[in-house]
Coordinates of C-alpha atoms and ligand atoms in Angstrom, one line a residue:
M1 CA 0.0 0.0 0.0
T2 CA 1.6 3.3 -1.1
D3 CA 1.9 6.1 1.4
F4 CA 0.8 8.9 -0.9
E5 CA 0.9 11.4 2.0
A6 CA 4.6 10.6 2.5
L7 CA 5.3 10.9 -1.2
R8 CA 3.5 14.2 -1.4
A9 CA 5.5 15.5 1.7
A10 CA 8.8 14.2 0.3
V11 CA 8.2 16.1 -3.0
I12 CA 7.3 19.3 -1.2
K13 CA 10.3 19.1 1.0
G14 CA 12.5 18.3 -2.0
K15 CA 13.7 15.0 -0.6
R16 CA 14.9 13.5 -3.8
N17 CA 16.1 10.2 -2.3
D18 CA 12.9 9.7 -0.3
V19 CA 10.8 10.4 -3.4
A20 CA 12.8 7.8 -5.4
A21 CA 12.6 5.3 -2.6
I22 CA 8.8 5.7 -2.2
V23 CA 8.2 5.6 -6.0
Q24 CA 10.4 2.5 -6.4
A25 CA 8.6 0.8 -3.5
A26 CA 5.2 1.7 -5.1
I27 CA 6.4 0.3 -8.5
D28 CA 7.7 -2.9 -6.8
G29 CA 4.4 -3.3 -5.0
G30 CA 2.5 -3.0 -8.3
E31 CA 0.9 0.3 -7.6
D32 CA -1.1 2.0 -10.4
I33 CA 1.3 4.5 -12.1
N34 CA -1.5 7.1 -12.6
L35 CA -2.2 7.0 -8.8
I36 CA 1.4 7.6 -8.0
L37 CA 1.2 10.7 -10.2
D38 CA -2.3 11.9 -9.4
R39 CA -2.4 11.3 -5.7
G40 CA 1.2 11.8 -4.8
M41 CA 3.4 13.8 -7.1
I42 CA 1.2 16.2 -9.0
P43 CA -0.8 17.6 -6.0
A44 CA 2.6 18.2 -4.3
M45 CA 3.7 20.5 -7.0
R46 CA 0.4 22.3 -6.9
E47 CA 0.8 22.7 -3.1
I48 CA 4.4 24.1 -3.4
G49 CA 3.1 26.5 -6.0
D50 CA 0.3 27.7 -3.7
K51 CA 2.9 28.2 -0.9
F52 CA 5.0 30.2 -3.3
S53 CA 1.9 32.4 -4.1
R54 CA 1.4 33.1 -0.4
N55 CA 5.2 33.9 0.1
E56 CA 5.5 30.8 2.3
A57 CA 8.0 29.2 -0.2
Y58 CA 10.6 30.7 -2.5
V59 CA 12.4 29.8 -5.7
P60 CA 15.0 27.6 -4.1
E61 CA 12.2 25.5 -2.5
L62 CA 10.4 25.3 -5.9
L63 CA 13.7 24.2 -7.5
I64 CA 14.4 21.4 -5.0
A65 CA 10.8 20.2 -5.2
A66 CA 11.1 20.1 -9.0
R67 CA 14.3 18.1 -8.8
A68 CA 12.6 15.6 -6.4
M69 CA 9.6 15.3 -8.8
Q70 CA 12.0 14.7 -11.7
A71 CA 13.7 11.9 -9.7
G72 CA 10.3 10.1 -9.3
L73 CA 9.4 10.8 -13.0
A74 CA 12.7 9.2 -14.1
L75 CA 11.6 5.9 -12.5
L76 CA 8.1 6.0 -13.9
E77 CA 9.1 6.9 -17.5
P78 CA 10.4 3.5 -18.7
L79 CA 7.3 1.8 -17.3
I80 CA 5.0 4.2 -19.0
A81 CA 7.0 4.0 -22.3
A82 CA 6.9 0.2 -22.1
S83 CA 3.2 0.2 -22.1
G84 CA 3.2 1.8 -25.5
R85 CA 1.5 0.6 -28.7
K86 CA 2.8 0.7 -32.2
S87 CA 4.1 4.1 -33.5
M88 CA 1.1 6.4 -33.7
G89 CA 2.9 9.4 -35.3
K90 CA 5.6 12.0 -34.5
V91 CA 5.1 14.9 -32.1
A92 CA 7.6 17.7 -31.3
I93 CA 7.1 19.2 -27.8
G94 CA 8.7 22.1 -26.1
T95 CA 8.2 24.8 -23.5
V96 CA 7.8 28.2 -25.2
K97 CA 10.4 31.0 -25.4
G98 CA 11.2 32.7 -22.1
D99 CA 9.8 29.8 -20.1
L100 CA 12.0 27.3 -18.2
H101 CA 9.2 25.2 -16.6
D102 CA 9.5 21.6 -17.9
I103 CA 7.9 19.2 -15.5
G104 CA 4.4 19.3 -17.1
K105 CA 6.0 19.2 -20.6
N106 CA 8.0 16.2 -19.6
L107 CA 5.0 14.5 -18.2
V108 CA 3.1 15.1 -21.5
A109 CA 6.1 13.7 -23.4
I110 CA 6.2 10.6 -21.2
M111 CA 2.5 10.0 -21.6
L112 CA 2.7 10.4 -25.4
K113 CA 5.6 7.9 -25.5
G114 CA 3.6 5.6 -23.4
A115 CA 0.7 5.9 -25.9
G116 CA 3.0 4.9 -28.8
Y117 CA 4.1 8.2 -30.2
D118 CA 7.6 9.1 -31.4
V119 CA 8.3 12.2 -29.3
I120 CA 10.9 14.8 -30.1
D121 CA 11.6 16.7 -26.9
L122 CA 12.7 20.2 -27.8
G123 CA 13.4 21.2 -24.2
V124 CA 12.6 24.6 -22.8
N125 CA 12.8 28.2 -24.1
C126 CA 11.8 27.2 -27.6
D127 CA 11.5 29.8 -30.3
I128 CA 9.9 29.1 -33.7
T129 CA 13.2 28.0 -35.2
K130 CA 13.4 25.3 -32.5
Y131 CA 9.8 24.1 -33.3
E132 CA 10.7 24.1 -36.9
E133 CA 13.6 21.7 -36.2
G134 CA 11.0 19.3 -34.9
V135 CA 9.0 19.6 -38.1
K136 CA 12.1 19.0 -40.2
Q137 CA 12.6 15.8 -38.2
G138 CA 9.2 14.7 -39.3
A139 CA 6.8 15.9 -36.6
T140 CA 3.3 16.6 -37.8
I141 CA 2.1 17.9 -34.5
I142 CA 3.8 20.6 -32.3
G143 CA 3.1 20.8 -28.6
C144 CA 3.7 24.0 -26.8
S145 CA 3.7 24.2 -23.1
S146 CA 3.7 27.5 -21.1
L147 CA 3.5 28.0 -17.3
L148 CA 3.8 31.8 -17.2
T149 CA 1.2 34.3 -18.2
T150 CA 4.1 36.3 -19.7
T151 CA 5.2 33.5 -22.0
M152 CA 1.7 32.4 -23.0
P153 CA 1.3 35.0 -25.8
Y154 CA 4.3 33.5 -27.6
M155 CA 2.0 30.5 -28.4
K156 CA 0.0 32.9 -30.6
E157 CA 3.1 33.5 -32.7
V158 CA 3.8 29.8 -33.0
V159 CA 0.2 29.0 -34.1
A160 CA 0.2 31.9 -36.6
Y161 CA 3.6 30.7 -38.1
F162 CA 2.5 27.1 -38.6
K163 CA -1.0 27.9 -39.7
D164 CA -0.7 27.0 -43.4
K165 CA 2.3 24.7 -43.2
G166 CA 0.4 21.4 -42.7
V167 CA 1.4 21.1 -39.1
K168 CA -1.0 21.1 -36.2
V169 CA -0.2 23.1 -33.0
V170 CA -1.6 22.0 -29.6
I171 CA -1.1 23.9 -26.4
G172 CA -1.3 23.5 -22.7
G173 CA 0.1 24.5 -19.3
A174 CA -1.3 25.8 -16.1
P175 CA -2.4 29.3 -17.2
V176 CA -3.7 28.1 -20.6
T177 CA -7.4 27.6 -21.2
Q178 CA -9.6 26.3 -24.0
A179 CA -10.9 29.9 -24.5
Y180 CA -7.3 31.1 -25.1
A181 CA -6.7 28.2 -27.5
D182 CA -9.8 29.2 -29.4
E183 CA -8.8 32.8 -29.4
I184 CA -5.4 32.2 -31.0
G185 CA -6.6 29.5 -33.4
A186 CA -4.7 26.6 -31.9
D187 CA -5.6 23.2 -33.2
G188 CA -6.2 21.9 -29.7
Y189 CA -5.9 22.4 -26.0
S190 CA -5.6 20.0 -23.1
E191 CA -5.7 20.6 -19.4
D192 CA -3.5 17.6 -18.5
A193 CA -1.1 15.0 -19.9
N194 CA -3.6 12.2 -20.4
G195 CA -5.9 14.6 -22.1
A196 CA -3.1 15.6 -24.4
V197 CA -2.8 12.0 -25.6
K198 CA -6.5 11.8 -26.3
L199 CA -6.4 15.2 -28.1
I200 CA -3.5 14.1 -30.4
D201 CA -5.2 10.8 -31.0
S202 CA -8.2 12.6 -32.3
L203 CA -6.2 15.0 -34.4
L204 CA -4.4 12.2 -36.2
K205 CA -7.4 10.0 -36.8
Ligands
B1M301 CO1 7.7 28.7 -11.3 N1 6.0 29.7 -11.4 N2 8.6 30.4 -11.7 N3 9.2 27.7 -11.1 N4 6.5 27.4 -10.7 C1 4.7 29.0 -11.4 C2 4.3 28.6 -12.8 C3 3.7 30.0 -10.7 C4 2.3 29.7 -11.0 C5 4.0 29.9 -9.1 C6 3.1 30.9 -8.4 O1 3.2 32.1 -8.4 N5 2.1 30.3 -7.7 C7 4.3 31.3 -11.2 C8 3.7 31.9 -12.5 C9 2.8 33.0 -12.2 C10 2.2 33.6 -13.5 O2 2.7 33.4 -14.6 N6 1.1 34.3 -13.3 C11 5.8 31.0 -11.3 C12 6.8 32.0 -11.4 C13 6.4 33.4 -11.1 C14 8.2 31.7 -11.6 C15 9.4 32.6 -11.7 C16 9.1 33.9 -12.5 C17 9.8 32.9 -10.3 C18 11.0 33.9 -10.2 O3 12.0 33.7 -10.7 N7 10.7 35.0 -9.5 C19 10.4 31.8 -12.5 C20 10.3 31.8 -14.0 C21 11.5 31.2 -14.7 C22 11.2 31.0 -16.2 O4 10.5 30.1 -16.6 N8 11.7 32.0 -17.0 C23 10.0 30.4 -12.0 C24 10.9 29.4 -11.8 C25 10.5 28.1 -11.3 C26 11.5 27.0 -11.0 C27 12.7 27.0 -12.0 C28 12.0 27.3 -9.6 C29 10.6 25.7 -11.0 C30 10.6 25.0 -12.4 C31 11.5 23.8 -12.5 C32 11.2 23.0 -13.7 O5 10.1 23.0 -14.3 N9 12.2 22.2 -14.0 C33 9.2 26.3 -10.8 C34 8.1 25.6 -10.4 C35 8.4 24.1 -10.0 C36 6.8 26.1 -10.4 C37 5.5 25.5 -9.9 C38 5.5 25.5 -8.3 C39 5.1 24.1 -10.3 C40 5.1 23.9 -11.8 C41 5.0 22.4 -12.0 O6 5.9 21.7 -12.3 N10 3.7 21.8 -11.8 C42 4.4 26.5 -10.4 C43 3.1 26.6 -9.6 C44 2.0 25.8 -10.2 O7 1.9 25.5 -11.4 N11 1.0 25.6 -9.4 C45 5.2 27.7 -10.7 C46 3.5 20.4 -11.9 C47 3.2 20.0 -13.4 C48 2.9 18.5 -13.5 O8 2.1 20.7 -13.8 O9 3.3 22.1 -15.4 O10 0.9 22.6 -14.9 P1 2.0 21.6 -15.1 O11 1.6 20.6 -16.2 C49 0.4 19.9 -16.3 C50 -0.7 20.7 -17.1 O12 -0.5 22.1 -17.1 C51 -0.6 20.1 -18.5 O13 -0.2 18.8 -18.2 C52 0.6 18.7 -17.1 C53 0.4 17.4 -16.3 O14 -1.0 17.3 -16.0 N12 0.3 20.6 -19.5 C54 0.0 20.4 -20.8 C55 1.5 21.2 -19.4 N13 2.0 21.4 -20.6 C56 1.2 21.0 -21.5 C57 1.2 20.9 -22.9 C58 0.1 20.3 -23.5 C59 -1.0 19.8 -22.8 C60 -1.0 19.8 -21.5 O15 0.1 20.2 -24.9 C61 1.2 20.5 -25.6

């Protein structure tokens, strides 16, 4: 039985080794991977963000929590990828220009790999040239992630640039909404990583 509370607390406190140990024990115990993410790790990142908003946590705390989260994700990634189906298509995903947040983007990439997509991870701080590199490598879908209200508008430029180039652009990230996606003419929006897989499935049907 996984101690989700201990996992949540370990992520918040940035205890990377504890996170890895709890996640490994959960995996060994046959725990549902989605529960590890949805009941332990993702709520922890939300909580640390809320603390940051209330000035109860600062950038260094966010950073060590993020590192602890990545330690857990690294253990889950091969399992999620191994559950994949045959190649479903090629997606290039990156966090937009000016934005260094990559945990959500990494999660979307992992879920897509798990669903059988070839994923080109373009990293963070991606400008249009970077997204274009993904297209040159064969991606027919571009995924843009943004976590900052100040970087969100760059998605509009990406969408406009690829509008008539036979490439679909889907967007997501905490401040992004369906209304914003509609406003800028994106091909799709998803609130979370699982939804991103379903969205891309539907676009490639
Ligand atoms: Co930053 N940060 N941060 N941060 N940070 C936020 C985003 C913030 C909301 C915190 C707050 O104020 N409460 C705030 C933004 C406020 C705003 O824009 N209005 C903020 C700020 C202000 C900043 C800095 C400016 C702080 C500073 O320096 N003063 C700075 C900016 C740096 C930069 O990018 N240029 C900064 C820095 C950092 C760290 C480096 C310390 C660290 C990032 C480390 C890393 O990513 N490697 C960090 C963190 C960890 C956060 C919070 C706490 C957590 C983000 C996270 O990883 N969430 C965040 C608070 C929050 O979001 N509540 C915060 C977990 C992750 C699984 O969720 O990324 O939302 P998320 O992804 C979800 C969905 O959104 C969706 O699926 C994912 C899984 O379900 N999704 C997609 C994401 N991308 C998608 C793409 C899709 C589809 C779905 O299709 C393509």
